[in-house]
Amino acid sequence: MNLLEVKGVSKAFPGVKALEDMHLDVRAGEVLGLVGENGAGKSTLMKLLSGIYEVDAGVFTFAGERYEPTSAKHALELGISIIHQEFNLMPDLTVAQNLFIGREGGFFTSERALNARAQALIERLHLPLEPKQLVGDLTVAKQQMVEIGKALSYDARLLIMDEPTAALNDAEVEVLHDLIRRFVTPGTGVIYISHRMDELRRIADRITVIRDGRYVGTRETAETTMRDVIAMMVGRELDMDAQPVGVREDREVVLSVEGLSTKDLLRDVSFELRKGEILGFAGLMGAGRTEVARAVVGADRTDGGTIRLHGREVKIANPADAARHRIGYLSEDRKRYGLLLEQEVGANVGLSALAERFQSWGFVKDKAMRATAREYVDTLRIKTPSVKQTAKNLSGGNQQKVVIAKWLVKDCDILIFDEPTRGIDVGAKEEIYRLLNQLAESGKSIVMISSELPEILRMSHRIVVMSEGRVTGTLDASDATQEQVMHLATQRRVAA
Amino acid sequence: MSAVRDRLQQFLAFGSLIAIFLFFSIASSSFLNYSNVTSILFSTVVIGLLALGTTFVIITSGIDLSIGTGMTLCAVMSGVLIVNTGLPVWLGVLGTILFGGLIGFVNGFNVSFLGIPPFIATLAMMLVAQGLALVISDSTPIYFNDEPGYIAISTGHLLGVDFPNAVLVLAVATVIAAVVLNRTILGRYTYSIGSNEEATALSGISVRKWKLAIYTLAGLFTGLAGVMISARLASAQPGTGIGYELQAIAAVVIGGTSLAGGKGSIVGTLIGALIISVLNNGLQIMSIPQEWQNVILGAVILVAVYADMARKRSSTV
Amino acid sequence: MSAVRDRLQQFLAFGSLIAIFLFFSIASSSFLNYSNVTSILFSTVVIGLLALGTTFVIITSGIDLSIGTGMTLCAVMSGVLIVNTGLPVWLGVLGTILFGGLIGFVNGFNVSFLGIPPFIATLAMMLVAQGLALVISDSTPIYFNDEPGYIAISTGHLLGVDFPNAVLVLAVATVIAAVVLNRTILGRYTYSIGSNEEATALSGISVRKWKLAIYTLAGLFTGLAGVMISARLASAQPGTGIGYELQAIAAVVIGGTSLAGGKGSIVGTLIGALIISVLNNGLQIMSIPQEWQNVILGAVILVAVYADMARKRSSTV
Amino acid sequence: DDGGETTGGASAGGGGGGGGEQPYIAIVSKGFQHQFWQAVKQGAEDEAKAKGAKITFEGPPTEQDIEQQVTMLTNAIQKKPAAIGFAALDSKASAPLMEQAKSANIPVIAFDSGVESDVPVTTAATDNKAAAAEAAKHMSELIGGKGKVALVVHDQTSRTGIERRDGFVEWMKANAPDVELLPVQYGAGDQAKSADIAKSIIQANPDLKGFYGANEGSAIGVVKGVEESGKKGITIVGFDSGKAQMDAIRSGVMAGAITQNPVGMGKQLVDSALAAINGEQQPKVIDTGFYWYDKTNIDDPKIAAVLYE
Ligand SMILES: Nc1ncnc2c1ncn2[C@@H]1O[C@H](COP(=O)(O)OP(=O)(O)OP(=O)(O)O)[C@@H](O)[C@H]1O
Ligand SMILES: Nc1ncnc2c1ncn2[C@@H]1O[C@H](COP(=O)(O)OP(=O)(O)OP(=O)(O)O)[C@@H](O)[C@H]1O
Ligand SMILES: [Mg+2]
Ligand SMILES: [Mg+2]
């Protein structure tokens, strides 16, 4: 039996046809993978299913009955639980409060009872969370865990997950997959959206591909190759062998960090970055990679440590200082720390370089800025009707490309990219890898923090592995293996 | 121990309140005594009540500019009900508080169902209430001098020994507000809406209805404030009210509630209101020339908030 | 064609301004004529100038409560410089505007370097400025009667035919503000900071310095408003100023600038200010009893904003 | 040195020279920032200096801030002064506090307007209604007993606002049937706002004959409005003094105005307080008087003494 059927669904936004005559079905008892390039219309379909948008045309059938969602509440009541691509959490509330919002049970609330319920859920699902933590203080990965826990805690029949693993690394992905497998019974189903092909191969029973808002086809996972799926998705064969060449041992050390510590987490972190090098940072969730990056660019206070640029010690008190030293930082959290959601794409792309490239005598050169933005919209294939589109109207992956473009436009010597390919489709990823290699070739130095180990292994010259706030090893990428990295990443701190 | 300290530090300006209080106690011999302290508390009542209600609204990241003149309109309503219509006092008081709720309801409707920005919706209500208070009362005060029971709501002494009932009312109202904000789902959704309105809606909560409820609740406090001020002055003064909203919002913000929403506490609001009235009282008691009082008041508020923020910052970062 | 319509619809309340204007033109024969229209424009000048400056601050998601009394303090300063010290008019005017900038600078410092919430920082400044205006002037107006050149800044007629200079000043100031907001890097950062302060900072922009600049800029407009009001009244009135901030902020918000920051326009602000003064003027011209004027004013503001929002919604989605 | 003894009724210029500790008089006024109250303060301060007393002078920012005034009075009682001077914004609202002062044995002198209570030892006040009637009388004479007259009043709920409006309106109704009064407009005593109101009125009523401004801010606002509108031939009658109003009268823009005697009121207040401290008997009411002044008598020493800049 089909749990959900989508027939002839269309949805248009001003200047964009997000979905056209879309159809798809989810069988009871299966995980349906949904793939498509950035901006293909995946999230839009999910938002239509949850009643956030109204369909222009078409029908949904859920469990055999016509389904016309009116609100998120309606969807939940029918047993459709959704994790949206962008988090929908209340940062000022605790984990427990977030997990059970709307289901406190009774007018009066009891924090203790709620925390106990949350603790039980957390244990059942093996989530690395504590009920009383404020969600706003969590890392992106943990916030993602809260979303997952919340979605699973509803007694849902259909679970929809829009890129649930974009912020997770392999170990956590495994945990999630276990949860999904346990969730699926003969009466329930899952829609699983992801850009990570290896993951889809493992979890999805069937894969539906969409392109430019239209249905392309559906394949049984067991009977197809990921190469085929990708070809269906992008409409061409991909060349997937961009690789950095040569170790950079001989090159000059551009940035050297020594003994960096912060009050909360980092202990004596040291590493060197060479000219023309891509330095990968690997580690499990909460290892402290983001914190290193933020400390280096002066976004957080440090408790000790020195930073040298070209051998000279520098004080970096805030990101503006870092920018002055030609260091740029791309945050892992694009919505919170990256984008001006209400501003146009052009303004976002030009923001970092505004003062040095797009002004004269204080007057903004809008034409030049938009022209540059247009260039990057082309190279990164940012799907947008124009550079004047408001950033928040772009799809998640395209937003990510916008923040990447922002740093490519600014001429930095050192770029620290924290999860740069989060939410980006396979094709565009290759494009970004190519650009990163080009930058390195031209003498720029790049720190690349990523939770995708294959990406780290493929792109880096050397790999710094962190665990619990310390550097546990530095590997030469040419002979590093997944096992070696994982070994270092799971090294516990020796109890004192 | 450290949990207690943490709880105290939550309230932005608690330390400053203590410091200011100690300063005046030392600086002036007329400051620290039973009758002056009760008179400080007494003078906090009206602003305090308004601030309590508006704390909820501000935590949702809204604002309520209508509380000042809304209070006046409620006071006039109270006069109409009790003096002109001759309702028994308890019924008149109830009616007035509910009328305050109605004002809040209209604000809530305009904000959540019509989607008008709270600043504009409540600004409009501020003007309308101001006008209606004059229209209804024919621009003349309504006196409660023949209703001693009404006046006693504010100035009577249920607890004896010169402890005015008004302070009791504020205390009870504070407890109720704190319970509602911290222990009920109304309070939970107040924070939730302020923290992320969209996410709250996507969690299956009917944000519009709850916002309506929150504004209505704030209106009930406005109604109560209308009762308390008219009982204190033994009259409903239709021309007053402007300026109270700013003071009440100031109390809320000094108490650590963020205008951006999502954060705040009732205890903080009470502390904020007390800081303002202690400062006003102390400066007057010390006979500081009036033109200097505002200068000092402004400077002290700045320092108080800064000091507490700095203290807080070093402890969390 | 449609681009033009799009641009107009950006300004929340543009249609409403037209509608209100047409209504009064039809309803009262005394409304639509040269001298009344100039007198509406003239009465918009002071609020308009304050609103222009504070538009920048509000777009950064800040607020400035000090503009009303700050303007008064600037007016007093102007009196001190020109009347008491005897500086030439042009120098005194320059000094006053710069003094306004200084007030803004202090606000900006408190907000961005000390991290005080804008509401509190500018509330404190509001009180301090109020007090200082009285202290400096010894609570006595300073008269400019012997400085006809100064008075002419407001009421003279450079363009002849009963077109007061003050309106010219507002027009020029509006153009400058619009150019700064739309065409310069300062304006661009104003929007960025209001959209996402943290993201702006992480983009390598020195948010604190730019915020300081933005508040200082707003202060310059306050200074200019101080000049314009004292020139109009031929005197600096140290006791006034409270209430202007709310009107100016209302103009900004009615004009479609969001208190949440990131959105807004100078033209919108001008329209907002005009809506307020057209309404005030029209209601007076129609001899509506004053207690009803506020009721109507409130209701019309509500309807105006709602209508424009609804129109906007239906045309874009 | 200032010659003019207080006008009106008998005054008891009390003897109390400053021996030893100076008596402290806490004065809570209706206002603080307006020139009228500053003049009262001036009169009180000068007299206190002369007689050897200490005073403080406070008032709420506007005449609407009744609760704030009540709080100020409460705080004043806390300071245990030798006497309190009090100008009630609402004559009934502060009655309970009068009892409190009485039980603390602090004599209260009411000034500017009375309190509905027998606690105050004496009341040093002027009759605002009679003063406004005087303004109406002059207005009627000046415009020849007929035509449209507009009123710009500072507010519709404060006592001074009400009395200065009603005194004017009632006299006109009773004595000048051909004078047409336009609906009263209120400008909060703000000059700019009052000027805008005046201009609107002129727009709507091109045949306007006269304007009455009920306090300094309203009156000057009206003058500004008339000047800005460029309209000639409108008779303006004002209230209170201040430099701008005196200039307007000298230059003929304003026909004349009513002034009370704020400096004298402040002086009388301190005198009465000192007398009360010394336990002397005083009349229940002391009228501090009001005057009509115009171009012809503005420099008259008797008038000049009661005007303030
Ligand atoms: N509110 C909106 N207004 C205008 N255009 C929109 C809006 N929401 C989505 N779009 C557009 O619709 C298209 C589909 O977007 P959608 O978010 O569904 O893509 P997606 O498949 O989820 O992509 P990604 O993999 O990047 O998340 C995109 O071109 C996007 O720009
Ligand atoms: N913005 C923040 N506010 C508060 N705490 C934070 C913040 N960012 C990180 N932390 C804390 O620092 C710790 C390390 O997180 P960090 O993000 O540096 O790790 P990471 O290695 O980048 O892992 P992840 O893959 O989760 O991003 C976490 O335990 C988290 O609690
Ligand atoms: Mg998506
Ligand atoms: Mg990270």
Coordinates of N, CA, C and O in Angstrom, one line a residue, chain A residues 140-224:
Chain A
V140 N 25.8 23.1 16.1 CA 24.9 22.8 15.0 C 24.5 21.3 15.1 O 23.4 20.9 14.9
A141 N 25.5 20.5 15.3 CA 25.3 19.0 15.2 C 24.3 18.6 16.3 O 23.4 17.8 16.1
K142 N 24.6 19.2 17.5 CA 23.7 18.8 18.6 C 22.3 19.3 18.4 O 21.3 18.7 18.7
Q143 N 22.2 20.5 17.8 CA 20.9 21.0 17.5 C 20.2 20.1 16.5 O 19.0 19.9 16.7
Q144 N 20.9 19.6 15.6 CA 20.3 18.6 14.7 C 19.8 17.4 15.4 O 18.7 16.9 15.1
M145 N 20.5 17.0 16.4 CA 20.1 15.9 17.2 C 18.8 16.2 18.0 O 17.9 15.3 18.1
V146 N 18.7 17.4 18.4 CA 17.4 17.8 19.1 C 16.3 17.7 18.1 O 15.2 17.2 18.4
E147 N 16.5 18.2 16.9 CA 15.5 18.1 15.8 C 15.1 16.6 15.6 O 13.9 16.3 15.5
I148 N 16.1 15.8 15.5 CA 15.8 14.4 15.2 C 15.0 13.8 16.4 O 14.0 13.1 16.2
G149 N 15.5 14.1 17.6 CA 14.8 13.5 18.8 C 13.3 14.0 18.8 O 12.4 13.2 19.1
K150 N 13.1 15.2 18.5 CA 11.8 15.8 18.5 C 10.9 15.1 17.5 O 9.8 14.6 17.8
A151 N 11.4 14.9 16.3 CA 10.6 14.3 15.2 C 10.3 12.9 15.5 O 9.1 12.4 15.3
L152 N 11.2 12.2 16.1 CA 11.0 10.8 16.4 C 10.1 10.6 17.6 O 9.5 9.5 17.8
S153 N 10.0 11.6 18.5 CA 9.2 11.5 19.7 C 7.7 11.5 19.4 O 6.9 11.1 20.2
Y154 N 7.3 12.1 18.2 CA 5.9 12.1 17.8 C 5.6 10.6 17.4 O 6.4 10.0 16.8
D155 N 4.4 10.3 17.6 CA 4.0 8.9 17.2 C 3.6 9.0 15.8 O 2.5 8.9 15.4
A156 N 4.6 9.2 14.9 CA 4.3 9.5 13.5 C 4.2 8.3 12.6 O 4.7 7.2 12.9
R157 N 3.4 8.4 11.6 CA 3.3 7.3 10.6 C 4.3 7.6 9.4 O 4.8 6.8 8.8
L158 N 4.4 8.9 9.1 CA 5.3 9.3 8.1 C 6.3 10.3 8.6 O 6.0 11.3 9.2
L159 N 7.6 9.9 8.5 CA 8.7 10.8 9.0 C 9.4 11.4 7.8 O 9.8 10.6 6.9
I160 N 9.5 12.7 7.8 CA 10.1 13.3 6.6 C 11.4 14.0 7.2 O 11.3 14.8 8.1
M161 N 12.5 13.7 6.6 CA 13.8 14.3 7.1 C 14.4 15.0 5.9 O 14.9 14.4 4.9
D162 N 14.5 16.3 6.0 CA 15.2 17.1 5.0 C 16.6 17.4 5.4 O 16.9 18.2 6.2
E163 N 17.5 16.6 4.8 CA 19.0 16.7 5.0 C 19.3 16.6 6.5 O 19.9 17.6 7.1
P164 N 18.9 15.6 7.2 CA 19.1 15.5 8.6 C 20.6 15.3 9.0 O 21.0 15.5 10.1
T165 N 21.4 14.9 8.0 CA 22.8 14.6 8.3 C 23.8 15.6 7.8 O 25.0 15.4 8.0
A166 N 23.3 16.7 7.3 CA 24.2 17.7 6.7 C 25.2 18.1 7.7 O 26.4 18.4 7.4
A167 N 24.9 18.2 9.0 CA 25.8 18.7 10.0 C 26.5 17.5 10.8 O 27.2 17.8 11.8
L168 N 26.2 16.3 10.4 CA 26.7 15.2 11.2 C 27.9 14.5 10.6 O 28.1 14.6 9.4
N169 N 28.7 13.9 11.4 CA 29.7 13.1 10.8 C 29.4 11.6 10.9 O 28.3 11.2 11.4
D170 N 30.2 10.8 10.3 CA 29.8 9.4 10.0 C 29.3 8.6 11.2 O 28.3 7.9 11.1
A171 N 30.0 8.8 12.3 CA 29.5 8.0 13.5 C 28.1 8.4 13.9 O 27.3 7.5 14.2
E172 N 27.8 9.7 13.9 CA 26.5 10.1 14.2 C 25.5 9.7 13.2 O 24.3 9.4 13.5
V173 N 25.9 9.7 11.9 CA 25.0 9.2 10.9 C 24.6 7.8 11.1 O 23.4 7.4 11.0
E174 N 25.5 7.0 11.6 CA 25.2 5.6 11.9 C 24.1 5.5 13.0 O 23.2 4.8 12.9
V175 N 24.3 6.3 14.0 CA 23.3 6.4 15.1 C 21.9 6.7 14.5 O 20.9 6.1 14.8
L176 N 21.9 7.7 13.6 CA 20.6 8.1 13.1 C 20.0 7.0 12.2 O 18.8 6.7 12.3
H177 N 20.9 6.4 11.4 CA 20.3 5.3 10.6 C 19.7 4.2 11.4 O 18.7 3.6 11.0
D178 N 20.4 3.9 12.5 CA 19.8 2.9 13.4 C 18.4 3.3 13.9 O 17.5 2.5 13.9
L179 N 18.3 4.6 14.3 CA 17.0 5.1 14.7 C 16.0 4.9 13.6 O 14.9 4.5 13.9
I180 N 16.4 5.2 12.4 CA 15.4 5.2 11.3 C 15.0 3.7 11.1 O 13.8 3.4 10.9
R181 N 15.9 2.8 11.1 CA 15.6 1.4 10.9 C 14.6 0.9 11.9 O 13.7 0.2 11.6
R182 N 14.8 1.4 13.2 CA 13.9 1.0 14.2 C 12.5 1.6 14.0 O 11.5 1.1 14.4
F183 N 12.5 2.8 13.5 CA 11.3 3.5 13.3 C 10.4 2.8 12.2 O 9.2 2.7 12.4
V184 N 11.0 2.3 11.2 CA 10.2 1.8 10.1 C 9.6 0.4 10.4 O 10.3 -0.5 10.8
T185 N 8.3 0.4 10.4 CA 7.5 -0.8 10.6 C 6.6 -1.0 9.4 O 6.6 -0.1 8.5
P186 N 5.9 -2.1 9.3 CA 5.1 -2.2 8.1 C 4.1 -1.1 7.9 O 3.5 -0.9 6.8
G187 N 3.8 -0.4 9.0 CA 2.8 0.7 8.9 C 3.3 2.1 8.7 O 2.6 3.0 8.5
T188 N 4.6 2.2 8.7 CA 5.2 3.6 8.7 C 6.2 3.7 7.5 O 6.6 2.7 6.9
G189 N 6.5 5.0 7.2 CA 7.4 5.2 6.1 C 8.2 6.5 6.4 O 7.9 7.3 7.3
V190 N 9.3 6.6 5.6 CA 10.2 7.7 5.8 C 10.6 8.3 4.4 O 10.8 7.6 3.4
I191 N 10.6 9.7 4.4 CA 11.2 10.3 3.2 C 12.5 10.9 3.7 O 12.5 11.6 4.7
Y192 N 13.6 10.5 3.0 CA 14.9 10.9 3.5 C 15.6 11.7 2.4 O 15.9 11.1 1.3
I193 N 15.8 13.0 2.6 CA 16.5 13.8 1.6 C 17.9 14.0 2.0 O 18.2 14.2 3.2
S194 N 18.8 13.8 1.1 CA 20.2 13.9 1.4 C 21.0 14.2 0.1 O 20.6 13.8 -1.0
H195 N 22.2 14.8 0.2 CA 23.1 14.9 -0.9 C 24.2 13.9 -0.8 O 25.1 14.0 -1.6
R196 N 24.2 13.1 0.3 CA 25.3 12.2 0.5 C 24.9 10.8 -0.1 O 24.1 10.1 0.5
M197 N 25.5 10.5 -1.2 CA 25.1 9.3 -1.9 C 25.4 8.0 -1.2 O 24.6 7.1 -1.2
D198 N 26.5 8.0 -0.5 CA 26.9 6.7 0.2 C 25.9 6.4 1.3 O 25.5 5.3 1.5
E199 N 25.4 7.5 1.9 CA 24.4 7.3 2.9 C 23.1 6.8 2.4 O 22.5 5.9 2.9
L200 N 22.7 7.3 1.2 CA 21.4 6.9 0.6 C 21.5 5.4 0.2 O 20.5 4.7 0.4
R201 N 22.7 5.1 -0.2 CA 22.8 3.7 -0.6 C 22.5 2.8 0.6 O 22.0 1.7 0.4
R202 N 23.0 3.2 1.7 CA 22.8 2.4 2.9 C 21.4 2.4 3.5 O 20.9 1.4 4.0
I203 N 20.7 3.5 3.4 CA 19.5 3.6 4.2 C 18.2 3.5 3.3 O 17.2 3.0 3.8
A204 N 18.3 4.0 2.1 CA 17.1 4.1 1.3 C 16.7 2.7 0.6 O 17.6 2.0 0.1
D205 N 15.5 2.4 0.6 CA 15.0 1.3 -0.2 C 14.8 1.6 -1.7 O 15.1 0.8 -2.5
R206 N 14.3 2.8 -1.9 CA 14.1 3.3 -3.3 C 14.6 4.7 -3.3 O 14.7 5.4 -2.2
I207 N 15.0 5.2 -4.4 CA 15.4 6.6 -4.5 C 14.6 7.3 -5.7 O 14.6 6.8 -6.8
T208 N 14.0 8.4 -5.3 CA 13.4 9.2 -6.3 C 14.2 10.4 -6.6 O 14.7 11.1 -5.7
V209 N 14.3 10.7 -7.9 CA 15.2 11.8 -8.4 C 14.3 12.9 -9.0 O 13.4 12.6 -9.7
I210 N 14.6 14.1 -8.6 CA 13.9 15.2 -9.2 C 14.9 16.2 -9.8 O 16.0 16.3 -9.3
R211 N 14.5 16.9 -10.8 CA 15.3 17.9 -11.4 C 14.5 19.1 -11.9 O 13.4 18.9 -12.5
D212 N 14.9 20.2 -11.5 CA 14.2 21.5 -11.9 C 12.7 21.4 -11.6 O 11.9 21.8 -12.4
G213 N 12.4 20.8 -10.4 CA 11.0 20.8 -10.0 C 10.2 19.7 -10.7 O 9.0 19.7 -10.4
R214 N 10.8 18.9 -11.5 CA 10.0 17.8 -12.1 C 10.5 16.5 -11.7 O 11.7 16.3 -11.4
Y215 N 9.6 15.5 -11.8 CA 9.9 14.1 -11.5 C 10.8 13.6 -12.6 O 10.5 13.7 -13.8
V216 N 11.9 12.9 -12.2 CA 12.7 12.3 -13.2 C 12.6 10.8 -13.2 O 12.4 10.2 -14.3
G217 N 12.6 10.2 -12.1 CA 12.4 8.7 -12.0 C 12.7 8.2 -10.6 O 13.2 8.9 -9.8
T218 N 12.3 6.9 -10.5 CA 12.6 6.2 -9.2 C 13.3 4.9 -9.4 O 13.0 4.2 -10.4
R219 N 14.2 4.6 -8.6 CA 15.0 3.3 -8.8 C 15.0 2.6 -7.4 O 15.1 3.2 -6.4
E220 N 15.0 1.2 -7.6 CA 15.2 0.4 -6.4 C 16.7 0.6 -6.1 O 17.6 0.4 -7.0
T221 N 17.1 0.8 -4.8 CA 18.5 1.1 -4.5 C 19.3 -0.1 -4.9 O 20.5 0.0 -5.4
A222 N 18.8 -1.3 -4.6 CA 19.6 -2.5 -4.8 C 19.9 -2.7 -6.2 O 20.9 -3.4 -6.6
E223 N 19.1 -2.1 -7.1 CA 19.3 -2.4 -8.5 C 19.9 -1.3 -9.3 O 19.8 -1.3 -10.6
T224 N 20.5 -0.4 -8.6 CA 21.1 0.7 -9.4 C 22.4 1.1 -8.8 O 22.7 0.7 -7.7

